[in-house]
Amino acid sequence: MKVLGIESSCDETASAVVENGRFILSNVVNSQIDLHTIYGGVIPEIAARSHIEVINPVINQALAEARLTWQDIDAIAVSYAPGLIGSLLIGTLAARTLAIIKNKPLYPVHHVEAHVYANFLSVNNESEPQFPILALIVSGGHSQLMLFKNHGDFEMLGQTQDDAIGEAFDKVAKIIGLPYPGGPSISQAAQNGNASAYQFPMARMQNPYDFSFSGLKTAVLRAVQREANVDINFPSTDLAERLTDTQRANFAASFQSIAVETLVNRTLLAYQNFHPKSVIIAGGVAANQALRQKLTATIPITVKYPPINLCTDNAAMIASLGYYRSLSNSPFDPYQLEVEPSLSMSKR
Ligand code: KG4
Ligand code: ZN
């Protein structure tokens, strides 16, 4: 079964064709990073306009690269939640329209759940994850630990109570003067830094699987203000230029180290208590090498993670989840589908 996936929840316009949930026939991603870098973050209005411009060419390219026509496509999957409303609307409207005019079954999927399915995509013909799966989902908008008993049957063990981890990487990068997106630029700068240069606190939570990163971000801000010899009213936008490259690298390394330790601690505890058959990481922050290394060294079984281009937003993961959804669910009425910008993971 060949599913065409469509993704437009944030700042990537993407389309892909995946066979039987596992085999990528094409995977096209049009990133808007260049458009947003000058603002230091995603501007929703600009994101939506860019999606409109490229959505049709991106879908056509996904078909062309797979060497397929609409006749060969068995179903359409689209991320309808969560995300930026203007962005979600473009992909969802495209999917609804195509489902109607090409007469294809439509499977709306949850973007965060779909990140997990990047681990079901076959890259080197490796086997798929085995249930129960412990999934650490870490992206720009989400940080959560989930236990999947089966496809569509999952339990939220813990989640962030404030900022997502990717958001913390992006905000800290801004404070210390590294380019957007902060994740890759912090991990690169951290390679030349001393992770013990600054001591940051790890938040203690009532639910041991929950996260909190906003205190850590503020702790970094205060430490940067101290190093720069300014008080807390000094404009944070002018702070970065007062740091040396060495200080910048040390902040990047110290922040990354405590952020990674927090994620690894929670995941290890969940592993010990729930005995999953597979442990996987997913989402943009799963691209982080320090996280991959520390998790691999700490968890007794193999930790599975996707290649970097499948960690960040893409439509292959959407098509994969759409396929597994189609095995147990009826297609959704394309006339009834609405976007749900702040929906947490649910069992549609
Ligand atoms: O999953 P994603 O592409 O979009 C969302 O659904 O949010 O994740 C984007 C996030 C950004 O916050 C970015 O800074 C982070 O993933 N990221 C990383 C790395 N690469 C991307 N964070 C840490 N280390 C990286 N290497
Ligand atoms: Zn994402």
Coordinates of C-alpha atoms in Angstrom, one line a residue, residues 11-333:
D11 CA 8.1 25.7 9.0
E12 CA 8.7 22.8 6.7
T13 CA 6.5 22.0 3.7
A14 CA 6.9 18.3 3.1
S15 CA 5.5 15.5 1.0
A16 CA 6.6 11.8 0.8
V17 CA 5.5 8.5 -0.6
V18 CA 6.0 5.5 1.7
E19 CA 5.1 1.9 0.9
N20 CA 3.6 -0.3 3.7
G21 CA 4.6 2.2 6.4
R22 CA 8.3 1.2 6.0
F23 CA 9.8 1.9 2.6
I24 CA 10.5 5.5 1.5
L25 CA 9.8 5.9 -2.2
S26 CA 10.3 9.7 -2.0
N27 CA 10.8 12.3 0.7
V28 CA 10.7 15.9 -0.2
V29 CA 11.2 18.6 2.4
N30 CA 11.2 22.4 1.7
S31 CA 12.7 24.1 4.7
Q32 CA 11.9 27.7 5.4
I33 CA 14.8 28.1 7.9
D34 CA 16.4 30.8 5.7
L35 CA 13.2 32.9 5.8
H36 CA 13.1 32.8 9.6
T37 CA 16.7 32.9 10.6
I38 CA 16.9 36.7 10.5
Y39 CA 14.1 36.9 13.1
G40 CA 15.7 34.2 15.3
G41 CA 12.5 32.1 15.3
V42 CA 9.5 31.1 13.2
I43 CA 7.2 33.9 12.2
P44 CA 3.7 32.2 11.8
E45 CA 2.5 34.6 9.1
I46 CA 5.6 34.1 6.9
A47 CA 5.5 30.4 7.4
A48 CA 1.9 30.2 6.2
R49 CA 2.6 32.3 3.1
S50 CA 5.6 30.1 2.2
H51 CA 3.5 26.9 2.6
I52 CA 0.9 28.2 0.1
E53 CA 3.6 29.0 -2.5
V54 CA 5.3 25.6 -2.4
I55 CA 2.7 23.0 -1.3
N56 CA 1.6 21.9 -4.8
P57 CA 5.2 21.8 -6.3
V58 CA 6.4 19.8 -3.2
I59 CA 3.6 17.2 -3.6
N60 CA 4.2 16.9 -7.3
Q61 CA 7.9 16.5 -6.7
A62 CA 7.2 13.7 -4.1
L63 CA 5.1 11.9 -6.8
A64 CA 7.8 12.5 -9.5
E65 CA 10.7 11.3 -7.3
A66 CA 8.8 8.2 -6.5
R67 CA 8.1 7.8 -10.3
L68 CA 4.4 7.4 -9.6
T69 CA 1.2 9.0 -10.6
W70 CA -2.0 9.6 -8.6
Q71 CA -3.3 6.3 -9.9
D72 CA -0.6 4.5 -7.9
I73 CA -1.4 6.2 -4.6
D74 CA -3.7 4.2 -2.3
A75 CA -4.2 6.8 0.5
I76 CA -3.3 10.3 1.7
A77 CA -2.1 11.1 5.2
V78 CA -1.8 14.6 6.6
S79 CA -0.7 16.1 9.9
Y80 CA -3.8 18.0 11.1
A81 CA -2.5 18.7 14.7
P82 CA -0.8 20.2 16.6
G83 CA 1.1 23.2 15.2
L84 CA 0.7 26.7 13.9
I85 CA -2.9 27.2 12.7
G86 CA -2.0 29.0 9.5
S87 CA 0.6 26.4 8.6
L88 CA -1.6 23.4 9.5
L89 CA -4.4 24.8 7.3
I90 CA -2.4 24.8 4.1
G91 CA -1.3 21.1 4.3
T92 CA -4.7 20.0 5.6
L93 CA -6.6 21.9 2.9
A94 CA -4.3 20.5 0.2
A95 CA -4.9 16.9 1.6
R96 CA -8.7 17.3 1.8
T97 CA -8.9 18.7 -1.7
L98 CA -6.7 16.0 -3.2
A99 CA -8.6 13.3 -1.3
I100 CA -11.9 14.6 -2.9
I101 CA -10.7 15.2 -6.4
K102 CA -8.5 12.1 -6.7
N103 CA -10.9 10.0 -4.7
K104 CA -8.4 8.7 -2.1
P105 CA -9.0 7.6 1.5
L106 CA -7.7 10.3 3.9
Y107 CA -6.0 9.6 7.2
P108 CA -5.4 12.6 9.5
V109 CA -2.5 12.0 11.9
H110 CA -1.0 13.7 15.0
H111 CA 2.3 15.3 14.2
V112 CA 4.0 14.3 17.5
E113 CA 2.8 10.7 17.3
A114 CA 4.1 10.6 13.7
H115 CA 7.7 11.6 14.9
V116 CA 7.8 8.2 16.6
Y117 CA 7.1 6.5 13.2
A118 CA 10.3 7.9 11.8
N119 CA 11.7 4.8 13.6
F120 CA 9.5 2.4 11.7
L121 CA 10.9 3.7 8.4
S122 CA 13.4 1.2 7.0
V123 CA 16.8 2.9 6.3
N124 CA 19.2 -0.1 6.2
N125 CA 16.6 -2.8 6.1
E126 CA 16.7 -3.1 9.9
S127 CA 13.8 -4.6 11.9
E128 CA 11.0 -2.4 13.2
P129 CA 10.7 -1.5 16.9
Q130 CA 9.0 -4.1 19.1
F131 CA 6.1 -3.2 21.4
P132 CA 6.0 -2.2 24.2
I133 CA 8.0 0.8 23.0
L134 CA 9.3 3.5 25.3
A135 CA 9.5 6.7 23.2
L136 CA 11.3 9.9 24.2
I137 CA 9.8 12.5 21.9
V138 CA 11.8 15.7 21.9
S139 CA 11.1 18.5 19.5
G140 CA 10.7 22.2 19.2
G141 CA 7.2 22.1 20.5
H142 CA 7.1 18.9 22.6
S143 CA 9.0 16.9 25.3
Q144 CA 7.3 13.8 26.4
L145 CA 7.9 10.2 27.5
M146 CA 5.4 7.8 26.1
L147 CA 4.8 4.1 26.4
F148 CA 3.3 2.5 23.3
K149 CA 1.6 -0.9 23.9
N150 CA 0.6 -1.1 20.2
H151 CA -0.1 1.1 17.3
G152 CA -2.5 3.8 18.5
D153 CA -2.5 2.4 22.0
F154 CA -0.2 4.6 24.2
E155 CA 0.1 6.1 27.6
M156 CA 1.7 9.4 28.4
L157 CA 4.2 8.8 31.3
G158 CA 5.4 12.4 31.5
Q159 CA 5.8 15.7 29.6
T160 CA 7.2 19.1 29.9
Q161 CA 5.4 21.4 32.3
D162 CA 6.6 24.5 30.5
D163 CA 9.1 25.0 27.6
A164 CA 9.8 22.1 25.2
I165 CA 13.4 21.0 25.1
G166 CA 13.9 22.2 21.5
E167 CA 12.5 25.6 22.5
A168 CA 15.0 25.7 25.3
F169 CA 17.8 25.0 22.9
D170 CA 16.5 27.8 20.6
K171 CA 16.1 30.3 23.4
V172 CA 19.4 29.7 25.0
A173 CA 21.1 30.0 21.5
K174 CA 19.5 33.4 21.1
I175 CA 20.7 34.5 24.6
I176 CA 24.3 33.5 23.9
G177 CA 24.3 34.7 20.3
L178 CA 24.2 31.5 18.2
P179 CA 22.0 31.3 15.1
Y180 CA 18.6 29.8 14.7
P181 CA 17.7 26.9 14.9
G182 CA 19.5 26.7 18.3
G183 CA 19.7 22.9 18.5
P184 CA 22.3 22.3 15.8
S185 CA 24.2 25.5 16.6
I186 CA 24.5 24.8 20.3
S187 CA 25.6 21.2 19.8
Q188 CA 28.3 22.4 17.4
A189 CA 29.5 25.2 19.7
A190 CA 29.4 22.7 22.6
Q191 CA 32.1 20.6 21.0
N192 CA 34.7 23.3 21.8
G193 CA 33.3 24.0 25.3
N194 CA 33.8 22.8 28.8
A195 CA 30.6 21.3 30.1
S196 CA 31.6 21.8 33.8
A197 CA 32.3 25.6 33.3
Y198 CA 28.9 26.5 34.7
Q199 CA 26.6 24.6 37.0
F200 CA 22.9 24.7 36.2
P201 CA 20.2 23.1 38.3
M202 CA 18.1 20.1 37.2
A203 CA 14.3 20.7 37.9
R204 CA 12.8 18.2 40.4
M205 CA 9.2 17.3 39.5
Q206 CA 6.4 15.7 41.4
N207 CA 5.8 13.2 38.6
P208 CA 9.4 11.8 38.1
Y209 CA 8.8 11.4 34.3
D210 CA 7.8 15.1 33.8
F211 CA 10.2 17.8 32.6
S212 CA 10.7 21.5 33.1
F213 CA 13.1 23.6 31.1
S214 CA 12.1 27.2 31.6
G215 CA 14.1 27.4 35.0
L216 CA 17.1 26.1 33.2
K217 CA 16.8 28.7 30.5
T218 CA 16.5 31.5 33.1
A219 CA 19.5 30.1 35.0
V220 CA 21.5 30.4 31.8
L221 CA 20.3 34.0 31.3
R222 CA 21.3 34.9 34.8
A223 CA 24.8 33.3 34.5
V224 CA 25.3 35.1 31.2
Q225 CA 24.3 38.4 32.8
R226 CA 26.8 37.7 35.6
E227 CA 29.6 36.9 33.1
A228 CA 28.8 40.1 31.1
N229 CA 28.8 42.2 34.3
V230 CA 25.3 43.6 33.8
D231 CA 22.2 43.6 35.9
I232 CA 19.0 41.7 35.2
N233 CA 17.4 44.8 33.5
F234 CA 20.0 44.8 30.8
P235 CA 18.4 44.1 27.4
S236 CA 18.9 40.4 26.6
T237 CA 19.2 41.2 22.9
D238 CA 22.5 43.0 23.6
L239 CA 24.0 40.4 25.9
A240 CA 25.5 38.0 23.4
E241 CA 28.0 40.5 22.0
R242 CA 29.6 40.8 25.5
L243 CA 30.6 37.1 25.5
T244 CA 33.8 35.7 24.1
D245 CA 33.7 32.7 21.9
T246 CA 35.1 30.6 24.7
Q247 CA 32.4 31.7 27.1
R248 CA 29.8 31.0 24.4
A249 CA 31.1 27.5 23.8
N250 CA 31.2 26.9 27.6
F251 CA 27.6 28.0 28.0
A252 CA 26.5 25.8 25.1
A253 CA 28.3 22.8 26.5
S254 CA 27.1 23.3 30.1
F255 CA 23.5 23.9 29.1
Q256 CA 23.5 20.9 26.7
S257 CA 25.0 18.6 29.3
I258 CA 22.3 19.3 31.9
A259 CA 19.5 19.2 29.3
V260 CA 20.7 15.8 28.1
E261 CA 21.2 14.5 31.6
T262 CA 17.6 15.4 32.4
L263 CA 16.2 13.6 29.4
V264 CA 18.4 10.5 30.0
N265 CA 17.5 10.3 33.8
R266 CA 13.8 10.3 33.1
T267 CA 14.1 7.8 30.2
L268 CA 16.3 5.4 32.4
L269 CA 13.7 5.5 35.2
A270 CA 10.9 4.7 32.8
Y271 CA 13.0 1.9 31.3
Q272 CA 13.6 0.4 34.7
N273 CA 9.9 0.6 35.7
F274 CA 8.2 -0.4 32.5
H275 CA 10.6 -2.9 30.9
P276 CA 9.9 -2.0 27.2
K277 CA 11.2 -4.2 24.4
S278 CA 12.4 -1.1 22.4
V279 CA 13.6 2.3 23.4
I280 CA 13.4 5.0 20.7
I281 CA 14.0 8.7 20.5
A282 CA 12.1 10.9 18.0
G283 CA 11.7 14.6 17.1
G284 CA 14.1 17.3 16.1
V285 CA 16.2 17.1 19.3
A286 CA 16.8 13.4 18.6
A287 CA 19.3 14.7 16.1
N288 CA 21.5 15.7 19.0
Q289 CA 24.7 13.6 19.2
A290 CA 25.3 14.1 22.9
L291 CA 21.8 12.9 23.6
R292 CA 22.2 9.8 21.4
Q293 CA 25.6 9.0 22.9
K294 CA 24.5 9.4 26.6
L295 CA 21.2 7.5 26.1
T296 CA 23.0 4.7 24.3
A297 CA 25.6 4.4 27.1
T298 CA 22.9 4.5 29.8
I299 CA 20.1 2.3 28.6
P300 CA 20.9 -1.5 28.7
I301 CA 19.2 -2.3 25.4
T302 CA 19.8 -0.8 22.0
V303 CA 18.4 2.8 21.6
K304 CA 16.9 3.3 18.2
Y305 CA 16.9 6.7 16.5
P306 CA 16.2 7.9 13.0
P307 CA 18.8 9.4 10.7
I308 CA 19.0 13.2 11.2
N309 CA 16.8 14.1 8.1
L310 CA 14.0 11.9 9.6
C311 CA 14.4 13.3 13.1
T312 CA 13.3 16.8 12.0
D313 CA 9.9 17.5 10.4
N314 CA 9.2 15.4 7.3
A315 CA 6.3 13.8 5.6
A316 CA 7.7 10.2 5.4
M317 CA 6.8 9.8 9.1
I318 CA 3.3 11.1 8.4
A319 CA 2.8 8.6 5.6
S320 CA 4.1 5.8 7.8
L321 CA 1.7 6.5 10.6
G322 CA -1.1 7.0 8.1
Y323 CA -0.4 3.5 6.8
Y324 CA -0.6 1.9 10.3
R325 CA -3.7 3.9 11.0
S326 CA -5.3 2.6 7.9
L327 CA -4.9 -1.0 9.1
S328 CA -7.3 -0.4 12.0
N329 CA -9.3 2.8 11.3
S330 CA -11.8 3.9 8.6
P331 CA -10.8 6.8 6.5
F332 CA -11.8 10.3 7.6
D333 CA -14.4 12.3 5.8

